[in-house]
Amino acid sequence: KIEKMMGDGIKKCRSSESVNLIEARRSITAKKEILRGEKIEMDFIDFKRPATGISPKFIKKVLGKTVKKKIKIDESIKWNDLS
């Protein structure tokens, strides 16, 4: 009985928790309006909830990329926004 209570030791998300993942995680967002053709700089971005865009773990890949379209303030940055 004790072994069953301790579980298998593998950490995984329950279905009831997965609903909250998007709300709990952050994404890279525009701190200011970023115009088409501008290159992403650290001063242009912030990390905010919900996770509807690129994860902050990819910040090094995002910095220096050129923006394909205007990105509004607080809008999540997505891979298809960058070239």
PDB file of N, CA and C in Angstrom:
ATOM      1  N   LYS A   1       0.821  -1.189   0.000  1.00  0.00           N
ATOM      2  CA  LYS A   1       0.000   0.000   0.000  1.00  0.00           C
ATOM      3  C   LYS A   1       0.874   1.267   0.000  1.00  0.00           C
ATOM      4  N   ILE A   2       1.941   1.268   0.761  1.00  0.00           N
ATOM      5  CA  ILE A   2       2.829   2.427   0.842  1.00  0.00           C
ATOM      6  C   ILE A   2       3.490   2.685  -0.505  1.00  0.00           C
ATOM      7  N   GLU A   3       3.918   1.616  -1.200  1.00  0.00           N
ATOM      8  CA  GLU A   3       4.562   1.774  -2.506  1.00  0.00           C
ATOM      9  C   GLU A   3       3.620   2.446  -3.502  1.00  0.00           C
ATOM     10  N   LYS A   4       2.352   2.095  -3.462  1.00  0.00           N
ATOM     11  CA  LYS A   4       1.371   2.684  -4.370  1.00  0.00           C
ATOM     12  C   LYS A   4       1.199   4.180  -4.079  1.00  0.00           C
ATOM     13  N   MET A   5       1.216   4.538  -2.795  1.00  0.00           N
ATOM     14  CA  MET A   5       1.072   5.945  -2.403  1.00  0.00           C
ATOM     15  C   MET A   5       2.278   6.774  -2.849  1.00  0.00           C
ATOM     16  N   MET A   6       3.453   6.148  -2.892  1.00  0.00           N
ATOM     17  CA  MET A   6       4.671   6.865  -3.265  1.00  0.00           C
ATOM     18  C   MET A   6       4.738   7.108  -4.772  1.00  0.00           C
ATOM     19  N   GLY A   7       3.989   6.372  -5.544  1.00  0.00           N
ATOM     20  CA  GLY A   7       3.973   6.553  -6.994  1.00  0.00           C
ATOM     21  C   GLY A   7       5.156   5.890  -7.660  1.00  0.00           C
ATOM     22  N   ASP A   8       5.304   6.143  -8.964  1.00  0.00           N
ATOM     23  CA  ASP A   8       6.379   5.499  -9.735  1.00  0.00           C
ATOM     24  C   ASP A   8       7.646   6.356  -9.822  1.00  0.00           C
ATOM     25  N   GLY A   9       7.634   7.552  -9.258  1.00  0.00           N
ATOM     26  CA  GLY A   9       8.815   8.407  -9.286  1.00  0.00           C
ATOM     27  C   GLY A   9       8.955   9.236 -10.552  1.00  0.00           C
ATOM     28  N   ILE A  10       8.068   9.039 -11.505  1.00  0.00           N
ATOM     29  CA  ILE A  10       8.108   9.799 -12.761  1.00  0.00           C
ATOM     30  C   ILE A  10       7.160  10.982 -12.635  1.00  0.00           C
ATOM     31  N   LYS A  11       7.723  12.182 -12.791  1.00  0.00           N
ATOM     32  CA  LYS A  11       6.913  13.396 -12.654  1.00  0.00           C
ATOM     33  C   LYS A  11       6.252  13.692 -13.993  1.00  0.00           C
ATOM     34  N   LYS A  12       4.946  13.776 -13.987  1.00  0.00           N
ATOM     35  CA  LYS A  12       4.204  14.099 -15.201  1.00  0.00           C
ATOM     36  C   LYS A  12       2.994  14.951 -14.852  1.00  0.00           C
ATOM     37  N   CYS A  13       2.547  15.663 -15.832  1.00  0.00           N
ATOM     38  CA  CYS A  13       1.422  16.577 -15.656  1.00  0.00           C
ATOM     39  C   CYS A  13       0.110  15.794 -15.712  1.00  0.00           C
ATOM     40  N   ARG A  14      -0.766  16.062 -14.768  1.00  0.00           N
ATOM     41  CA  ARG A  14      -2.092  15.447 -14.792  1.00  0.00           C
ATOM     42  C   ARG A  14      -2.970  16.235 -15.758  1.00  0.00           C
ATOM     43  N   SER A  15      -4.007  15.603 -16.252  1.00  0.00           N
ATOM     44  CA  SER A  15      -4.885  16.271 -17.216  1.00  0.00           C
ATOM     45  C   SER A  15      -5.506  17.535 -16.633  1.00  0.00           C
ATOM     46  N   SER A  16      -5.809  17.526 -15.353  1.00  0.00           N
ATOM     47  CA  SER A  16      -6.389  18.715 -14.723  1.00  0.00           C
ATOM     48  C   SER A  16      -5.384  19.867 -14.640  1.00  0.00           C
ATOM     49  N   GLU A  17      -4.080  19.556 -14.616  1.00  0.00           N
ATOM     50  CA  GLU A  17      -3.043  20.587 -14.547  1.00  0.00           C
ATOM     51  C   GLU A  17      -2.682  21.130 -15.924  1.00  0.00           C
ATOM     52  N   SER A  18      -2.800  20.317 -16.952  1.00  0.00           N
ATOM     53  CA  SER A  18      -2.381  20.737 -18.291  1.00  0.00           C
ATOM     54  C   SER A  18      -3.202  21.904 -18.816  1.00  0.00           C
ATOM     55  N   VAL A  19      -4.416  22.035 -18.345  1.00  0.00           N
ATOM     56  CA  VAL A  19      -5.273  23.157 -18.746  1.00  0.00           C
ATOM     57  C   VAL A  19      -4.633  24.482 -18.343  1.00  0.00           C
ATOM     58  N   ASN A  20      -3.932  24.504 -17.225  1.00  0.00           N
ATOM     59  CA  ASN A  20      -3.344  25.733 -16.690  1.00  0.00           C
ATOM     60  C   ASN A  20      -1.943  26.030 -17.228  1.00  0.00           C
ATOM     61  N   LEU A  21      -1.350  25.127 -17.996  1.00  0.00           N
ATOM     62  CA  LEU A  21       0.019  25.342 -18.466  1.00  0.00           C
ATOM     63  C   LEU A  21       0.165  26.617 -19.287  1.00  0.00           C
ATOM     64  N   ILE A  22      -0.751  26.860 -20.188  1.00  0.00           N
ATOM     65  CA  ILE A  22      -0.661  28.053 -21.048  1.00  0.00           C
ATOM     66  C   ILE A  22      -0.766  29.319 -20.205  1.00  0.00           C
ATOM     67  N   GLU A  23      -1.645  29.316 -19.219  1.00  0.00           N
ATOM     68  CA  GLU A  23      -1.820  30.490 -18.368  1.00  0.00           C
ATOM     69  C   GLU A  23      -0.639  30.703 -17.433  1.00  0.00           C
ATOM     70  N   ALA A  24      -0.014  29.632 -16.975  1.00  0.00           N
ATOM     71  CA  ALA A  24       1.057  29.734 -15.990  1.00  0.00           C
ATOM     72  C   ALA A  24       2.403  30.087 -16.611  1.00  0.00           C
ATOM     73  N   ARG A  25       2.644  29.676 -17.830  1.00  0.00           N
ATOM     74  CA  ARG A  25       3.936  29.933 -18.475  1.00  0.00           C
ATOM     75  C   ARG A  25       3.943  31.286 -19.149  1.00  0.00           C
ATOM     76  N   ARG A  26       5.132  31.753 -19.459  1.00  0.00           N
ATOM     77  CA  ARG A  26       5.305  33.068 -20.065  1.00  0.00           C
ATOM     78  C   ARG A  26       5.722  32.947 -21.532  1.00  0.00           C
ATOM     79  N   SER A  27       5.607  34.038 -22.246  1.00  0.00           N
ATOM     80  CA  SER A  27       6.126  34.103 -23.612  1.00  0.00           C
ATOM     81  C   SER A  27       6.802  35.456 -23.819  1.00  0.00           C
ATOM     82  N   ILE A  28       7.581  35.544 -24.874  1.00  0.00           N
ATOM     83  CA  ILE A  28       8.263  36.795 -25.211  1.00  0.00           C
ATOM     84  C   ILE A  28       7.224  37.738 -25.814  1.00  0.00           C
ATOM     85  N   THR A  29       7.111  38.929 -25.245  1.00  0.00           N
ATOM     86  CA  THR A  29       6.146  39.920 -25.720  1.00  0.00           C
ATOM     87  C   THR A  29       6.849  41.240 -26.028  1.00  0.00           C
ATOM     88  N   ALA A  30       6.168  42.069 -26.791  1.00  0.00           N
ATOM     89  CA  ALA A  30       6.718  43.371 -27.170  1.00  0.00           C
ATOM     90  C   ALA A  30       6.525  44.374 -26.032  1.00  0.00           C
ATOM     91  N   LYS A  31       7.618  44.965 -25.582  1.00  0.00           N
ATOM     92  CA  LYS A  31       7.568  46.006 -24.548  1.00  0.00           C
ATOM     93  C   LYS A  31       7.162  47.340 -25.170  1.00  0.00           C
ATOM     94  N   LYS A  32       7.466  47.488 -26.456  1.00  0.00           N
ATOM     95  CA  LYS A  32       7.104  48.686 -27.219  1.00  0.00           C
ATOM     96  C   LYS A  32       6.648  48.236 -28.592  1.00  0.00           C
ATOM     97  N   GLU A  33       6.078  49.127 -29.355  1.00  0.00           N
ATOM     98  CA  GLU A  33       5.692  48.776 -30.722  1.00  0.00           C
ATOM     99  C   GLU A  33       6.960  48.504 -31.536  1.00  0.00           C
ATOM    100  N   ILE A  34       7.004  47.359 -32.184  1.00  0.00           N
ATOM    101  CA  ILE A  34       8.160  46.989 -32.998  1.00  0.00           C
ATOM    102  C   ILE A  34       7.717  47.034 -34.452  1.00  0.00           C
ATOM    103  N   LEU A  35       8.383  47.853 -35.229  1.00  0.00           N
ATOM    104  CA  LEU A  35       7.990  48.048 -36.622  1.00  0.00           C
ATOM    105  C   LEU A  35       8.605  47.007 -37.539  1.00  0.00           C
ATOM    106  N   ARG A  36       7.926  46.777 -38.651  1.00  0.00           N
ATOM    107  CA  ARG A  36       8.419  45.850 -39.664  1.00  0.00           C
ATOM    108  C   ARG A  36       9.830  46.262 -40.089  1.00  0.00           C
ATOM    109  N   GLY A  37      10.735  45.288 -40.159  1.00  0.00           N
ATOM    110  CA  GLY A  37      12.103  45.557 -40.576  1.00  0.00           C
ATOM    111  C   GLY A  37      13.070  45.824 -39.438  1.00  0.00           C
ATOM    112  N   GLU A  38      12.552  46.092 -38.234  1.00  0.00           N
ATOM    113  CA  GLU A  38      13.435  46.316 -37.083  1.00  0.00           C
ATOM    114  C   GLU A  38      14.004  44.988 -36.593  1.00  0.00           C
ATOM    115  N   LYS A  39      15.203  45.071 -36.024  1.00  0.00           N
ATOM    116  CA  LYS A  39      15.821  43.890 -35.421  1.00  0.00           C
ATOM    117  C   LYS A  39      15.494  43.888 -33.933  1.00  0.00           C
ATOM    118  N   ILE A  40      15.144  42.714 -33.432  1.00  0.00           N
ATOM    119  CA  ILE A  40      14.768  42.571 -32.024  1.00  0.00           C
ATOM    120  C   ILE A  40      15.971  42.828 -31.123  1.00  0.00           C
ATOM    121  N   GLU A  41      15.784  43.728 -30.163  1.00  0.00           N
ATOM    122  CA  GLU A  41      16.793  44.021 -29.145  1.00  0.00           C
ATOM    123  C   GLU A  41      16.167  43.755 -27.778  1.00  0.00           C
ATOM    124  N   MET A  42      17.005  43.569 -26.784  1.00  0.00           N
ATOM    125  CA  MET A  42      16.527  43.262 -25.435  1.00  0.00           C
ATOM    126  C   MET A  42      15.607  44.361 -24.897  1.00  0.00           C
ATOM    127  N   ASP A  43      15.879  45.612 -25.258  1.00  0.00           N
ATOM    128  CA  ASP A  43      15.049  46.732 -24.797  1.00  0.00           C
ATOM    129  C   ASP A  43      13.635  46.686 -25.366  1.00  0.00           C
ATOM    130  N   PHE A  44      13.419  45.913 -26.430  1.00  0.00           N
ATOM    131  CA  PHE A  44      12.120  45.857 -27.106  1.00  0.00           C
ATOM    132  C   PHE A  44      11.184  44.829 -26.490  1.00  0.00           C
ATOM    133  N   ILE A  45      11.707  43.927 -25.671  1.00  0.00           N
ATOM    134  CA  ILE A  45      10.907  42.774 -25.258  1.00  0.00           C
ATOM    135  C   ILE A  45      10.747  42.642 -23.751  1.00  0.00           C
ATOM    136  N   ASP A  46       9.747  41.856 -23.404  1.00  0.00           N
ATOM    137  CA  ASP A  46       9.431  41.550 -22.014  1.00  0.00           C
ATOM    138  C   ASP A  46       8.967  40.093 -21.982  1.00  0.00           C
ATOM    139  N   PHE A  47       8.755  39.550 -20.806  1.00  0.00           N
ATOM    140  CA  PHE A  47       8.273  38.176 -20.659  1.00  0.00           C
ATOM    141  C   PHE A  47       6.996  38.220 -19.850  1.00  0.00           C
ATOM    142  N   LYS A  48       5.887  37.835 -20.477  1.00  0.00           N
ATOM    143  CA  LYS A  48       4.584  37.944 -19.819  1.00  0.00           C
ATOM    144  C   LYS A  48       3.745  36.696 -20.043  1.00  0.00           C
ATOM    145  N   ARG A  49       2.734  36.565 -19.201  1.00  0.00           N
ATOM    146  CA  ARG A  49       1.745  35.509 -19.343  1.00  0.00           C
ATOM    147  C   ARG A  49       0.619  36.007 -20.223  1.00  0.00           C
ATOM    148  N   PRO A  50      -0.101  35.149 -20.895  1.00  0.00           N
ATOM    149  CA  PRO A  50       0.015  33.701 -21.011  1.00  0.00           C
ATOM    150  C   PRO A  50       1.021  33.298 -22.089  1.00  0.00           C
ATOM    151  N   ALA A  51       1.295  32.036 -22.164  1.00  0.00           N
ATOM    152  CA  ALA A  51       2.284  31.502 -23.113  1.00  0.00           C
ATOM    153  C   ALA A  51       1.651  31.263 -24.479  1.00  0.00           C
ATOM    154  N   THR A  52       1.386  32.352 -25.190  1.00  0.00           N
ATOM    155  CA  THR A  52       0.787  32.226 -26.521  1.00  0.00           C
ATOM    156  C   THR A  52       1.816  32.479 -27.618  1.00  0.00           C
ATOM    157  N   GLY A  53       3.042  32.772 -27.238  1.00  0.00           N
ATOM    158  CA  GLY A  53       4.106  33.052 -28.212  1.00  0.00           C
ATOM    159  C   GLY A  53       5.342  32.228 -27.921  1.00  0.00           C
ATOM    160  N   ILE A  54       6.496  32.770 -28.273  1.00  0.00           N
ATOM    161  CA  ILE A  54       7.772  32.082 -28.114  1.00  0.00           C
ATOM    162  C   ILE A  54       8.168  32.045 -26.640  1.00  0.00           C
ATOM    163  N   SER A  55       8.645  30.899 -26.196  1.00  0.00           N
ATOM    164  CA  SER A  55       9.091  30.733 -24.819  1.00  0.00           C
ATOM    165  C   SER A  55      10.361  31.550 -24.559  1.00  0.00           C
ATOM    166  N   PRO A  56      10.495  32.129 -23.365  1.00  0.00           N
ATOM    167  CA  PRO A  56      11.708  32.878 -23.020  1.00  0.00           C
ATOM    168  C   PRO A  56      12.998  32.065 -23.123  1.00  0.00           C
ATOM    169  N   LYS A  57      12.900  30.740 -23.098  1.00  0.00           N
ATOM    170  CA  LYS A  57      14.118  29.934 -23.213  1.00  0.00           C
ATOM    171  C   LYS A  57      14.782  30.083 -24.585  1.00  0.00           C
ATOM    172  N   PHE A  58      14.068  30.643 -25.565  1.00  0.00           N
ATOM    173  CA  PHE A  58      14.616  30.850 -26.901  1.00  0.00           C
ATOM    174  C   PHE A  58      15.089  32.284 -27.135  1.00  0.00           C
ATOM    175  N   ILE A  59      15.301  33.053 -26.065  1.00  0.00           N
ATOM    176  CA  ILE A  59      15.658  34.465 -26.184  1.00  0.00           C
ATOM    177  C   ILE A  59      16.898  34.694 -27.049  1.00  0.00           C
ATOM    178  N   LYS A  60      17.898  33.840 -26.922  1.00  0.00           N
ATOM    179  CA  LYS A  60      19.122  34.015 -27.711  1.00  0.00           C
ATOM    180  C   LYS A  60      18.864  33.842 -29.207  1.00  0.00           C
ATOM    181  N   LYS A  61      17.902  33.007 -29.570  1.00  0.00           N
ATOM    182  CA  LYS A  61      17.556  32.809 -30.980  1.00  0.00           C
ATOM    183  C   LYS A  61      16.708  33.959 -31.522  1.00  0.00           C
ATOM    184  N   VAL A  62      15.992  34.641 -30.644  1.00  0.00           N
ATOM    185  CA  VAL A  62      15.102  35.723 -31.053  1.00  0.00           C
ATOM    186  C   VAL A  62      15.863  37.041 -31.221  1.00  0.00           C
ATOM    187  N   LEU A  63      16.789  37.321 -30.314  1.00  0.00           N
ATOM    188  CA  LEU A  63      17.545  38.580 -30.385  1.00  0.00           C
ATOM    189  C   LEU A  63      18.293  38.692 -31.707  1.00  0.00           C
ATOM    190  N   GLY A  64      18.156  39.840 -32.353  1.00  0.00           N
ATOM    191  CA  GLY A  64      18.819  40.080 -33.636  1.00  0.00           C
ATOM    192  C   GLY A  64      17.995  39.687 -34.845  1.00  0.00           C
ATOM    193  N   LYS A  65      16.880  38.974 -34.639  1.00  0.00           N
ATOM    194  CA  LYS A  65      16.005  38.595 -35.760  1.00  0.00           C
ATOM    195  C   LYS A  65      15.254  39.827 -36.256  1.00  0.00           C
ATOM    196  N   THR A  66      14.936  39.832 -37.541  1.00  0.00           N
ATOM    197  CA  THR A  66      14.194  40.929 -38.161  1.00  0.00           C
ATOM    198  C   THR A  66      12.697  40.630 -38.111  1.00  0.00           C
ATOM    199  N   VAL A  67      11.917  41.663 -37.809  1.00  0.00           N
ATOM    200  CA  VAL A  67      10.468  41.529 -37.691  1.00  0.00           C
ATOM    201  C   VAL A  67       9.831  41.656 -39.072  1.00  0.00           C
ATOM    202  N   LYS A  68       8.925  40.725 -39.409  1.00  0.00           N
ATOM    203  CA  LYS A  68       8.248  40.719 -40.708  1.00  0.00           C
ATOM    204  C   LYS A  68       7.031  41.641 -40.745  1.00  0.00           C
ATOM    205  N   LYS A  69       6.413  41.866 -39.571  1.00  0.00           N
ATOM    206  CA  LYS A  69       5.212  42.715 -39.507  1.00  0.00           C
ATOM    207  C   LYS A  69       5.250  43.521 -38.219  1.00  0.00           C
ATOM    208  N   LYS A  70       4.466  44.576 -38.167  1.00  0.00           N
ATOM    209  CA  LYS A  70       4.414  45.399 -36.958  1.00  0.00           C
ATOM    210  C   LYS A  70       3.857  44.564 -35.800  1.00  0.00           C
ATOM    211  N   ILE A  71       4.520  44.663 -34.642  1.00  0.00           N
ATOM    212  CA  ILE A  71       4.075  43.964 -33.443  1.00  0.00           C
ATOM    213  C   ILE A  71       3.679  45.027 -32.423  1.00  0.00           C
ATOM    214  N   LYS A  72       2.453  44.950 -31.951  1.00  0.00           N
ATOM    215  CA  LYS A  72       1.926  45.943 -31.003  1.00  0.00           C
ATOM    216  C   LYS A  72       2.465  45.708 -29.595  1.00  0.00           C
ATOM    217  N   ILE A  73       2.366  46.742 -28.776  1.00  0.00           N
ATOM    218  CA  ILE A  73       2.769  46.646 -27.370  1.00  0.00           C
ATOM    219  C   ILE A  73       1.986  45.523 -26.696  1.00  0.00           C
ATOM    220  N   ASP A  74       2.683  44.721 -25.896  1.00  0.00           N
ATOM    221  CA  ASP A  74       2.124  43.584 -25.142  1.00  0.00           C
ATOM    222  C   ASP A  74       1.670  42.417 -26.018  1.00  0.00           C
ATOM    223  N   GLU A  75       1.924  42.468 -27.308  1.00  0.00           N
ATOM    224  CA  GLU A  75       1.580  41.348 -28.187  1.00  0.00           C
ATOM    225  C   GLU A  75       2.665  40.276 -28.079  1.00  0.00           C
ATOM    226  N   SER A  76       2.252  39.017 -28.015  1.00  0.00           N
ATOM    227  CA  SER A  76       3.210  37.911 -27.986  1.00  0.00           C
ATOM    228  C   SER A  76       3.912  37.808 -29.327  1.00  0.00           C
ATOM    229  N   ILE A  77       5.215  37.541 -29.278  1.00  0.00           N
ATOM    230  CA  ILE A  77       5.999  37.387 -30.500  1.00  0.00           C
ATOM    231  C   ILE A  77       6.005  35.904 -30.868  1.00  0.00           C
ATOM    232  N   LYS A  78       5.694  35.621 -32.128  1.00  0.00           N
ATOM    233  CA  LYS A  78       5.631  34.260 -32.630  1.00  0.00           C
ATOM    234  C   LYS A  78       6.708  34.053 -33.684  1.00  0.00           C
ATOM    235  N   TRP A  79       7.088  32.793 -33.896  1.00  0.00           N
ATOM    236  CA  TRP A  79       8.155  32.496 -34.858  1.00  0.00           C
ATOM    237  C   TRP A  79       7.824  33.031 -36.253  1.00  0.00           C
ATOM    238  N   ASN A  80       6.566  32.974 -36.668  1.00  0.00           N
ATOM    239  CA  ASN A  80       6.234  33.438 -38.025  1.00  0.00           C
ATOM    240  C   ASN A  80       6.243  34.965 -38.141  1.00  0.00           C
ATOM    241  N   ASP A  81       6.471  35.688 -37.034  1.00  0.00           N
ATOM    242  CA  ASP A  81       6.627  37.149 -37.055  1.00  0.00           C
ATOM    243  C   ASP A  81       8.076  37.530 -37.401  1.00  0.00           C
ATOM    244  N   LEU A  82       8.989  36.557 -37.357  1.00  0.00           N
ATOM    245  CA  LEU A  82      10.418  36.831 -37.501  1.00  0.00           C
ATOM    246  C   LEU A  82      10.990  36.206 -38.755  1.00  0.00           C
ATOM    247  N   SER A  83      12.073  36.834 -39.257  1.00  0.00           N
ATOM    248  CA  SER A  83      12.772  36.239 -40.404  1.00  0.00           C
ATOM    249  C   SER A  83      14.242  36.094 -40.084  1.00  0.00           C
TER     250      SER A  83
END
